[in-house]
Short mmCIF file of C-alpha atoms in Angstrom, two decimals:
data_model
loop_
_atom_site.label_atom_id
_atom_site.label_comp_id
_atom_site.label_asym_id
_atom_site.label_seq_id
_atom_site.Cartn_x
_atom_site.Cartn_y
_atom_site.Cartn_z
CA UNK P 6 176.25 79.03 4.01
CA UNK P 7 174.64 79.76 7.36
CA UNK P 8 173.58 77.19 9.87
CA UNK P 9 170.63 77.40 12.36
CA UNK P 10 172.35 75.58 15.05
CA UNK P 11 170.34 72.38 14.96
CA UNK P 12 172.32 70.43 12.39
CA UNK P 13 175.84 69.52 13.42
CA UNK P 14 178.35 70.34 10.78
CA UNK P 15 181.97 69.48 10.49
CA UNK P 16 184.58 67.95 8.34
CA UNK P 17 184.87 64.68 10.11
CA UNK P 18 188.65 64.95 9.95
CA UNK P 19 188.95 67.08 13.04
CA UNK P 20 186.90 64.70 15.15
CA UNK P 21 183.62 66.63 15.14
CA UNK P 22 180.41 64.86 14.26
CA UNK P 23 178.73 65.11 10.84
CA UNK P 24 175.07 65.01 10.02
CA UNK P 25 174.72 61.19 9.65
CA UNK P 26 177.16 59.98 12.31
CA UNK P 27 175.99 58.80 15.75
CA UNK P 28 176.96 60.65 18.87
CA UNK P 29 180.06 59.31 20.65
CA UNK P 30 179.55 57.12 23.58
CA UNK P 31 181.75 56.86 26.63
CA UNK P 32 181.84 53.44 28.08
CA UNK P 33 184.91 52.34 29.93
CA UNK P 34 185.97 51.46 33.42
CA UNK P 35 184.13 53.30 36.10
CA UNK P 36 181.34 54.41 33.74
CA UNK P 37 178.02 52.65 34.47
CA UNK P 38 176.05 51.15 31.67
CA UNK P 39 172.72 52.84 31.25
CA UNK P 40 169.50 51.13 30.44
CA UNK P 41 167.58 53.08 27.82
CA UNK P 42 164.46 54.53 29.34
CA UNK P 43 161.02 54.30 27.65
CA UNK P 44 159.56 57.50 26.06
CA UNK P 45 157.65 59.39 28.69
CA UNK P 46 159.49 57.69 31.63
CA UNK P 47 159.76 60.27 34.33
CA UNK P 48 162.56 58.35 36.02
CA UNK P 49 164.90 58.74 33.04
CA UNK P 50 167.65 56.24 32.40
CA UNK P 51 168.38 53.75 35.11
CA UNK P 52 171.89 52.47 35.91
CA UNK P 53 172.17 48.64 35.81
CA UNK P 54 173.98 48.76 39.08
CA UNK P 55 170.99 50.57 40.66
CA UNK P 56 168.37 48.04 39.54
CA UNK P 57 167.16 45.79 42.44
CA UNK P 58 165.50 42.45 41.89
CA UNK P 59 161.75 42.43 42.23
CA UNK P 60 159.90 41.50 45.35
CA UNK P 61 159.09 37.94 44.02
CA UNK P 62 162.72 37.35 43.07
CA UNK P 63 163.92 38.35 46.53
CA UNK P 64 161.25 36.16 48.36
CA UNK P 65 161.12 33.15 46.11
CA UNK P 66 162.09 30.71 48.88
CA UNK P 67 159.62 32.20 51.31
CA UNK P 68 156.79 31.98 48.69
CA UNK P 69 157.65 28.39 47.86
CA UNK P 70 157.69 27.50 51.51
CA UNK P 71 154.35 29.13 52.14
CA UNK P 72 152.64 27.57 49.16
CA UNK P 73 153.91 24.22 50.08
CA UNK P 74 152.52 24.70 53.68
CA UNK P 75 149.10 25.69 52.17
CA UNK P 76 149.11 22.70 49.96
CA UNK P 77 150.01 20.34 52.78
CA UNK P 78 147.30 21.89 54.99
CA UNK P 79 144.65 21.52 52.23
CA UNK P 80 145.63 17.84 51.68
CA UNK P 81 145.45 17.22 55.43
CA UNK P 82 141.97 18.88 55.76
CA UNK P 83 140.66 16.93 52.79
CA UNK P 84 142.08 13.64 54.27
CA UNK P 85 140.43 14.40 57.57
CA UNK P 86 137.04 15.21 55.84
CA UNK P 87 137.09 11.90 53.97
CA UNK P 88 138.14 9.97 57.08
CA UNK P 89 135.31 11.46 59.10
CA UNK P 90 132.84 10.77 56.32
CA UNK P 91 133.95 7.11 56.04
CA UNK P 92 133.77 6.73 59.97
CA UNK P 93 130.23 8.23 59.97
CA UNK P 94 129.17 5.79 57.21
CA UNK P 95 130.50 2.90 59.28
CA UNK P 96 128.75 4.09 62.42
CA UNK P 97 125.43 4.41 60.50
CA UNK P 98 125.79 0.91 59.14
CA UNK P 99 126.39 -0.36 62.67
CA UNK P 100 123.36 1.52 63.97
CA UNK P 101 121.22 0.02 61.20
CA UNK P 102 122.43 -3.46 61.97
CA UNK P 103 121.71 -3.06 65.61
CA UNK P 104 118.28 -1.63 65.05
CA UNK P 105 117.57 -4.72 62.89
CA UNK P 106 118.73 -7.05 65.56
CA UNK P 107 116.52 -5.40 68.20
CA UNK P 108 113.50 -5.42 65.86
CA UNK P 109 114.08 -9.10 65.22
CA UNK P 110 113.77 -9.71 68.88
CA UNK P 111 110.47 -7.83 69.16
CA UNK P 112 111.76 -4.94 71.18
CA UNK P 113 111.18 -1.20 70.57
CA UNK P 114 114.34 0.67 69.81
CA UNK P 115 114.02 4.33 70.75
CA UNK P 116 117.46 5.62 69.93
CA UNK P 117 120.81 4.31 69.15
CA UNK P 118 124.13 6.12 68.66
CA UNK P 119 127.35 4.30 67.74
CA UNK P 120 130.93 5.45 67.86
CA UNK P 121 133.43 2.84 66.61
CA UNK P 122 132.86 -0.41 68.37
CA UNK P 123 130.56 0.81 71.09
CA UNK P 124 126.94 2.02 70.92
CA UNK P 125 124.56 3.64 73.29
CA UNK P 126 120.98 2.72 72.98
CA UNK P 127 117.64 3.09 74.65
CA UNK P 128 115.35 0.08 74.18
CA UNK P 129 111.93 0.10 75.82
CA UNK P 130 112.81 3.04 78.08
CA UNK P 131 116.10 1.38 79.43
CA UNK P 132 119.60 2.61 78.63
CA UNK P 133 122.02 0.07 77.31
CA UNK P 134 125.73 0.01 76.36
CA UNK P 135 126.26 -2.16 73.21
CA UNK P 136 129.59 -3.65 72.38
CA UNK P 137 130.10 -4.49 68.71
CA UNK P 138 132.42 -7.13 67.43
CA UNK P 139 132.95 -8.02 63.82
CA UNK P 140 134.02 -11.61 62.95
CA UNK P 141 136.33 -12.67 60.12
CA UNK P 142 133.34 -12.97 57.73
CA UNK P 143 132.33 -9.35 58.34
CA UNK P 144 129.28 -10.12 60.48
CA UNK P 145 128.60 -7.97 63.42
CA UNK P 146 127.82 -9.45 66.86
CA UNK P 147 126.35 -7.31 69.66
CA UNK P 148 126.89 -7.53 73.35
CA UNK P 149 124.18 -5.69 75.28
CA UNK P 150 124.47 -4.72 78.94
CA UNK P 151 122.40 -2.31 81.17
CA UNK P 152 123.94 1.16 81.33
CA UNK P 153 125.93 1.72 84.48
CA UNK P 154 127.29 5.20 85.07
CA UNK P 155 126.50 8.82 85.76
#
């Protein structure tokens, strides 16, 4: 019987391999375990000892810190936007109340601009500073004085 060199033959008693037995493996101290490569992988088998953790694994703490900072900044900006919107609404309400008060007295209000508890107004061609005070019932009272300044 002749063999073509592709089928291993042997008796099995001498330690050689037979057609159905797997190839012997050598794993022991000092021999690295090999990870099986995928078919078509140009890198071939990779040693477990050579495998490095991925970029995300190495920089997890940095990524968590950066994402936390982004979230905190977004919350701060959102809070600032809502605060400014509420402040603008209060100023608009004060301007409307002052315009109503001036109109009730028969004067011609040209412009009014409020910022918190003070307003600047031009009534009948004269500049005025208006101080706004709100009482415990929520009613606003206005103190008007002629503008003095630069």
